[in-house]
Tab-separated table of C-alpha atoms and ligand atoms in Angstrom:
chain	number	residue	atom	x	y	z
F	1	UNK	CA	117.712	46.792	32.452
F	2	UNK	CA	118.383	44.134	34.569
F	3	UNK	CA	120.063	46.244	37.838
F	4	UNK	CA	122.626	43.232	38.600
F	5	UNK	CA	124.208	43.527	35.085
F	6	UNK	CA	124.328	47.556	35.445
F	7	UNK	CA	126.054	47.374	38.498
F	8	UNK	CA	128.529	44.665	36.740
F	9	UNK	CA	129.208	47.249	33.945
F	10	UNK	CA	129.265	49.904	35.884
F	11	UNK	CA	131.941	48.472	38.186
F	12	UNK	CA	133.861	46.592	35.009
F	13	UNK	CA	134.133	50.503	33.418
F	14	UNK	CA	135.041	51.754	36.477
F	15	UNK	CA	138.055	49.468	36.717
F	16	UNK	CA	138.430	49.858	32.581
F	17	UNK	CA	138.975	53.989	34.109
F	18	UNK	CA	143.018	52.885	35.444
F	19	UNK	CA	143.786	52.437	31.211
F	20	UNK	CA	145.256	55.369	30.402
F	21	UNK	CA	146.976	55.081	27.014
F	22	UNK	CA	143.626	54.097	25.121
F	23	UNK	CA	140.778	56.085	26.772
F	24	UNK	CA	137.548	53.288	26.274
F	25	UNK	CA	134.678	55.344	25.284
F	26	UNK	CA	131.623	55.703	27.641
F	27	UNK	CA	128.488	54.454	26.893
F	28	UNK	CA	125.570	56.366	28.307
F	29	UNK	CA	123.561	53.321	30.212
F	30	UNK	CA	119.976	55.604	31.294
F	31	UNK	CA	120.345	56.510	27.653
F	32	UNK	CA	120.627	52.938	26.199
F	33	UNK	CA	117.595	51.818	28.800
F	34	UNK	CA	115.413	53.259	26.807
F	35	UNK	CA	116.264	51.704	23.235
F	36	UNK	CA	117.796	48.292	24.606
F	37	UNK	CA	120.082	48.211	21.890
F	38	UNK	CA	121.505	44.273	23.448
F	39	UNK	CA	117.903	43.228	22.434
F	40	UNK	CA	119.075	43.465	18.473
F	41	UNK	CA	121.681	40.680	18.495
F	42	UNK	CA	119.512	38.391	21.208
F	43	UNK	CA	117.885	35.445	18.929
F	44	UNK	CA	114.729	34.208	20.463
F	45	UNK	CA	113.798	32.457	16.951
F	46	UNK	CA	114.669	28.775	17.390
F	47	UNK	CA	115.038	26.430	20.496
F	48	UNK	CA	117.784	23.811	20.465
F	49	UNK	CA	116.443	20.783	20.944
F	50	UNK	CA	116.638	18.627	24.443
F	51	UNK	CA	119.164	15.790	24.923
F	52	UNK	CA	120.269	13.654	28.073
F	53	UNK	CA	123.574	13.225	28.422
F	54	UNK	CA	125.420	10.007	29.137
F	55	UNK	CA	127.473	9.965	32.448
F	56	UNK	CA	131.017	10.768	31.774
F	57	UNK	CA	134.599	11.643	33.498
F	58	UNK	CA	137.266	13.244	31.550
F	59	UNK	CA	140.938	13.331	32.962
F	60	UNK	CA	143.862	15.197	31.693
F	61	UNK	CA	146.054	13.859	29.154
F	62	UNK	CA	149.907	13.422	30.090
F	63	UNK	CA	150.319	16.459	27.796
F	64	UNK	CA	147.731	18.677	29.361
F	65	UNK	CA	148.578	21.836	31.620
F	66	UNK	CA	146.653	21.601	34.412
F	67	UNK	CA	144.848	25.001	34.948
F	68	UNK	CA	143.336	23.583	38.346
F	69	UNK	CA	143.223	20.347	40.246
F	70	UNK	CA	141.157	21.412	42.912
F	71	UNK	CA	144.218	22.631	44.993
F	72	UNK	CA	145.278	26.039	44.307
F	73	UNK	CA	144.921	29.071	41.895
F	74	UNK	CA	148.793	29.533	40.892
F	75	UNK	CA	147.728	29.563	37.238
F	76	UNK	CA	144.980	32.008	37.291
F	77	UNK	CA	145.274	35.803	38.395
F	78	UNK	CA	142.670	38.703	38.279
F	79	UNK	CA	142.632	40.753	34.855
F	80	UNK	CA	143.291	44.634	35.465
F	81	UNK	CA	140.008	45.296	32.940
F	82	UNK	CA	136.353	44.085	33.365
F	83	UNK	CA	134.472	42.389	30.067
F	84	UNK	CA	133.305	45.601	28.697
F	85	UNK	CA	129.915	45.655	26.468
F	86	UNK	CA	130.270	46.201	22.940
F	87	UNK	CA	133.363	46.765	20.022
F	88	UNK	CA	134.771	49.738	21.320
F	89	UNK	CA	135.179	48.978	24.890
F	90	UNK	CA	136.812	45.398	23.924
F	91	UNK	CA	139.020	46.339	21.469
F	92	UNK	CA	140.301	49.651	23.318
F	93	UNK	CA	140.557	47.021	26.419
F	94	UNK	CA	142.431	44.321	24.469
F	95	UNK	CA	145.140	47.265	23.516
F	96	UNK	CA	145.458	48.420	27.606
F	97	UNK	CA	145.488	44.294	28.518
F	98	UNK	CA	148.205	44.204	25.756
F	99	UNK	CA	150.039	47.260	26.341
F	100	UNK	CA	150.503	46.346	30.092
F	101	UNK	CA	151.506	42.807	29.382
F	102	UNK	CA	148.475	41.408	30.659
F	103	UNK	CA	149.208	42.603	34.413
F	104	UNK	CA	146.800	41.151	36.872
F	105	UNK	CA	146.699	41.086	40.557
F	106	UNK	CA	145.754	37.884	42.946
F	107	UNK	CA	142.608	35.876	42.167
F	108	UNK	CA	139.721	36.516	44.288
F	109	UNK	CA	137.461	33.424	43.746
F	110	UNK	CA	137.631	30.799	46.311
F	111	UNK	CA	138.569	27.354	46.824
F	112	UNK	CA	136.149	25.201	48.405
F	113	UNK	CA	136.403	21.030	49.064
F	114	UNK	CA	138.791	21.079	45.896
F	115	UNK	CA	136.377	23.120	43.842
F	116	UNK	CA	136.266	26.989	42.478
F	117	UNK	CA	133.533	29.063	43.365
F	118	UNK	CA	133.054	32.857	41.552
F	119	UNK	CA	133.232	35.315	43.931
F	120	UNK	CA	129.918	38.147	42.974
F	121	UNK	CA	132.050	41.399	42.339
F	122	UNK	CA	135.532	40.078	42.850
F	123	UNK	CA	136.015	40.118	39.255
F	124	UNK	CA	137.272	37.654	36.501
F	125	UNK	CA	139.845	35.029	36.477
F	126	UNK	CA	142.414	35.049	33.734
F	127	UNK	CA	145.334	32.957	32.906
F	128	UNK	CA	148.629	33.654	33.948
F	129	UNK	CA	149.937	31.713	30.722
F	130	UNK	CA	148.852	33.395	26.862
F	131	UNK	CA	147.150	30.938	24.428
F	132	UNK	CA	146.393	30.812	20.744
F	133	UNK	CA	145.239	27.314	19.308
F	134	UNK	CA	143.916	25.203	22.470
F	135	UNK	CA	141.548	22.142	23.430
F	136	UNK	CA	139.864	22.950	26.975
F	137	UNK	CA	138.333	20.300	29.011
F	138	UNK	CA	136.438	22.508	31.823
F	139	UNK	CA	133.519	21.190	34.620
F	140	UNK	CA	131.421	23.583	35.937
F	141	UNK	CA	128.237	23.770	37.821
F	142	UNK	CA	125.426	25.572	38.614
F	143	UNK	CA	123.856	25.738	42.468
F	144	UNK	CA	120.316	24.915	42.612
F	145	UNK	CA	118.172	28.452	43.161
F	146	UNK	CA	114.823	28.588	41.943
F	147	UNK	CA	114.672	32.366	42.509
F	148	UNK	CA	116.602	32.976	39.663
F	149	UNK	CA	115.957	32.860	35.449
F	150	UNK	CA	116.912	33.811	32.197
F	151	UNK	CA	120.326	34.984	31.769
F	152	UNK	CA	121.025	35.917	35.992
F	153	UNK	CA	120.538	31.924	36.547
F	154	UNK	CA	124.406	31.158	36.931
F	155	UNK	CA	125.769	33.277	34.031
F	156	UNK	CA	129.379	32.951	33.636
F	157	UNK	CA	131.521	32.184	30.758
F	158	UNK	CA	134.633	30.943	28.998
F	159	UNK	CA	136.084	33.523	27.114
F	160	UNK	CA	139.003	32.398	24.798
F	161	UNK	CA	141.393	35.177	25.044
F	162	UNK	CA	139.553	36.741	26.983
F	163	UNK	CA	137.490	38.449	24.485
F	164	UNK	CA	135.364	34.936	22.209
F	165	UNK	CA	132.505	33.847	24.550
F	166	UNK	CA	130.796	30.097	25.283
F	167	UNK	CA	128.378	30.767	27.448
F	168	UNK	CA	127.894	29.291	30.647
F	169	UNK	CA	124.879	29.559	32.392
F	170	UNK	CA	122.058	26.855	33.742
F	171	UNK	CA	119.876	26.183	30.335
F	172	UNK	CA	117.868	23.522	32.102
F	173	UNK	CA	114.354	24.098	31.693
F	174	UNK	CA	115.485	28.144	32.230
F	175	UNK	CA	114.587	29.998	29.322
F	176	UNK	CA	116.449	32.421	27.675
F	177	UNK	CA	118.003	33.838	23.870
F	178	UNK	CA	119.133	30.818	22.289
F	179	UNK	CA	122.150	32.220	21.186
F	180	UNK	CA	122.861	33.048	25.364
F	181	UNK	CA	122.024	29.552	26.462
F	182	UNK	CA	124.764	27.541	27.942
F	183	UNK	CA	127.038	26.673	25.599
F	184	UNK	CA	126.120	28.964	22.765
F	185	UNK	CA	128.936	31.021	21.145
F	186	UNK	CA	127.847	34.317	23.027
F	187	UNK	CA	125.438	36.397	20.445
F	188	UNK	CA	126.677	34.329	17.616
F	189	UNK	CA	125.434	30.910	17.481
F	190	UNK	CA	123.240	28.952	19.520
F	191	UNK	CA	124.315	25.094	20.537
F	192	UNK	CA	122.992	22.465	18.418
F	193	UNK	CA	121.228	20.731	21.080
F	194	UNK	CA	120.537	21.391	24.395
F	195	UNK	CA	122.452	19.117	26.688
F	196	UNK	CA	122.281	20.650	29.872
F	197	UNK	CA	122.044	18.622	33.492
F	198	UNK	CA	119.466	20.055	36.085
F	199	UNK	CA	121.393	22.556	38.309
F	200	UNK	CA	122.859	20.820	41.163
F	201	UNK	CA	124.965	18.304	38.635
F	202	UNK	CA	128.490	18.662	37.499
F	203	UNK	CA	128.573	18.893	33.762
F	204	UNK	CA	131.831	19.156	31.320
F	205	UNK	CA	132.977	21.002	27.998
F	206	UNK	CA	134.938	19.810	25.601
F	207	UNK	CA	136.593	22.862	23.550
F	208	UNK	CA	138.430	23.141	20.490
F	209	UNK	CA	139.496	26.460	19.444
F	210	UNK	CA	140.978	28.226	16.712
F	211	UNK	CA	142.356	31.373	17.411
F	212	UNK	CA	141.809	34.191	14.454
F	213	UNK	CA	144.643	35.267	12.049
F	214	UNK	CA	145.512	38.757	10.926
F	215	UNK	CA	147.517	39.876	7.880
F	216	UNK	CA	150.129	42.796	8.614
F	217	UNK	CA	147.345	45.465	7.865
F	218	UNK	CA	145.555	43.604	10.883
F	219	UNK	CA	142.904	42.179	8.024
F	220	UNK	CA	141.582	38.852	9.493
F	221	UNK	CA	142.682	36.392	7.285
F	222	UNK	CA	141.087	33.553	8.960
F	223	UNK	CA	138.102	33.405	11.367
F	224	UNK	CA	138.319	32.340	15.073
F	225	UNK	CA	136.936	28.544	15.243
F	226	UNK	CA	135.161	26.931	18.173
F	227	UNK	CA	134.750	23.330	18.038
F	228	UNK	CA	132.815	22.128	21.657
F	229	UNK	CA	131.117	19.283	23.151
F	230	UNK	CA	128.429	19.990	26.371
F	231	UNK	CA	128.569	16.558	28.491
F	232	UNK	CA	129.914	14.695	25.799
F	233	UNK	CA	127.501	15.957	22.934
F	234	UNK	CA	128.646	17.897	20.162
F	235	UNK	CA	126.614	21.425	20.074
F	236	UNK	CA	128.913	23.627	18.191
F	237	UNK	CA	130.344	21.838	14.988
F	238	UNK	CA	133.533	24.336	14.069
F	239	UNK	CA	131.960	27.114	14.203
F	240	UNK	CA	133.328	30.176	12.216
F	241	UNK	CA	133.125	33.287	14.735
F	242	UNK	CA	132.432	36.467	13.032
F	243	UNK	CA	134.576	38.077	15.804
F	244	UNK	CA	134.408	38.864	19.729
F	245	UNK	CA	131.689	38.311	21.342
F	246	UNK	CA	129.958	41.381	22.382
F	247	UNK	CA	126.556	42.541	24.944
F	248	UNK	CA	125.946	45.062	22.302
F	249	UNK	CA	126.073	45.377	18.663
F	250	UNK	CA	126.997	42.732	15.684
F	251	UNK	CA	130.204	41.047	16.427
F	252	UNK	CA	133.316	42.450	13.958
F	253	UNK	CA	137.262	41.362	13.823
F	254	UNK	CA	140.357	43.404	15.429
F	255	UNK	CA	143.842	42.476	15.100
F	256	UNK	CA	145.101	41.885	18.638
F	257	UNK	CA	147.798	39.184	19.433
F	258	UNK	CA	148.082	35.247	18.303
F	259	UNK	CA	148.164	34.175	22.066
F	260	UNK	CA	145.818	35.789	24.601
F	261	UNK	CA	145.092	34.771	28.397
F	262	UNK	CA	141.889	32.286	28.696
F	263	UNK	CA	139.165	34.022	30.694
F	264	UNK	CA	136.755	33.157	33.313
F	265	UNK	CA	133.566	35.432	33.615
F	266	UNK	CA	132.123	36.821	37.276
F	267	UNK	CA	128.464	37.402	35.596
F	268	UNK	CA	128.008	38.015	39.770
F	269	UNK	CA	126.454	34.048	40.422
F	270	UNK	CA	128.034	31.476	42.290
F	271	UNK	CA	129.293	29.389	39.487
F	272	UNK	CA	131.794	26.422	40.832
F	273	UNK	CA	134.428	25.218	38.540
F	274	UNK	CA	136.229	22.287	38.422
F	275	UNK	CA	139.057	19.752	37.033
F	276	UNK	CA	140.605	22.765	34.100
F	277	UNK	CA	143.195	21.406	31.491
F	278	UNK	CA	144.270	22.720	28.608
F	279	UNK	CA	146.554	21.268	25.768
F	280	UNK	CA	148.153	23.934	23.059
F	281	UNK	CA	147.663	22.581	19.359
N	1	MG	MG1	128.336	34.698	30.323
């Protein structure tokens, strides 16, 4: 196993070890090495076909909270839990993120020339503000380093509540599991096309997104939807999640709460962000 995403793991369980009122159960990782059980749920079967995308800006509506503007980080904080691995893990760190409120401490990512920049190790970046129903307009980019490939070539991620994955990562000429390639729902569905720049170039999503419903027995009642554009393309066409998204094992429903902080993923590369906005539906 890859030693950058242990050490990830290992460090997001070792902050998951502060929850105290639902112990998350411990997965054995030299165990797991040897059966690569994340290599179930990785679909290497199709390849979305390439598109260019047409040059495009995309301001904020008057409507629109601006999640960053290239000035500060007043909106974001850092979440007390890492992204753990599979169902367990998430759903016994949804209940601790819940239970505490959704307590965080000061971001740790940096500013740079008006843009965001992940800081390796210093953790995700999660909204101060809760969300249910949401469009996201979000710009990202991916620095130029031919050393890397696969899935460590800028991973990072928008996580809708902090627990439903598009993936960010560079999918330009960089292959990797189709349903991991940028802007594939995580494990779950793989972009229609691929619309991705050449590292280097800022590129946008466009995100609609439906947050899950759960009857009082904490049945889901209605499926999470993801609606999302990659530089102006449409590659995931309301997409019915069949739950989180998860590392390990087949995705499955939880009841947690209808509005959840948005989440941005330290996958430990130097992913820059840029020009955030959200508008609640
Ligand atoms: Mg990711």
């Amino acid at each position: 196993m890859n030693k950058l995403i242990y050490c990830l793991i290992i460090l997001s369980m070792a902050g998951m070890l502060n929850a105290q009122k639902y112990p998350i159960p411990t997965l054995d990782w030299d165990a797991l090495s040897e059966t690569k059980p994340w290599e179930k749920t990785e679909d290497w079967s199709v390849i979305p076909k390439k598109v260019t995308p047409g040059d495009h800006t995309h301001m904020p509506s008057s409507d629109a909270i601006i999640l960053f503007d290239g000035s500060n980080l007043d909106q974001w904080q850092k979440p007390t839990y890492g992204i753990p691995a599979d169902y367990a893990g998430t759903k016994a760190t949804v209940m601790n993120a819940t239970y505490e409120k959704h307590a965080g401490s000061p971001p740790e990512w940096i500013i740079k020339d008006g843009v965001i920049e992940v800081k390796p190790g210093g953790g995700n970046l999660q909204t101060k503000q809760s969300f249910g129903d949401v469009q996201l307009h979000i710009e990202w980019l991916s620095p130029v380093d031919k050393e890397k490939k696969g899935q460590m070539y800028s991973n990072s991620g928008v996580f809708f509540m902090g627990i439903y994955e598009l993936q960010v990562l560079n999918s330009y000429e960089n292959e990797t599991y189709s349903n991991g390639q940028a802007g594939a729902v995580y494990k779950q569905s793989p972009p229609l096309v691929n619309a991705s720049r050449p590292p280097g170039q800022w590129q946008a999503y466009d995100i609609i997104f439906n947050a899950p419903k759960f009857d009082t027995e904490g049945n889901c009642i209605q499926k999470a939807r993801i609606t999302a554009f990659h530089n102006g393309i449409l590659i995931q066409n309301n997409y019915e999640l069949d739950g989180p998204t998860f590392y390990i094992g087949e995705a499955e429903y939880f009841a947690h709460e209808a509005k959840m902080p948005l989440l941005l993923q330290d996958h430990g590369d130097k992913v820059k962000f840029r020009n955030i906005w959200i508008r609640e539906l």
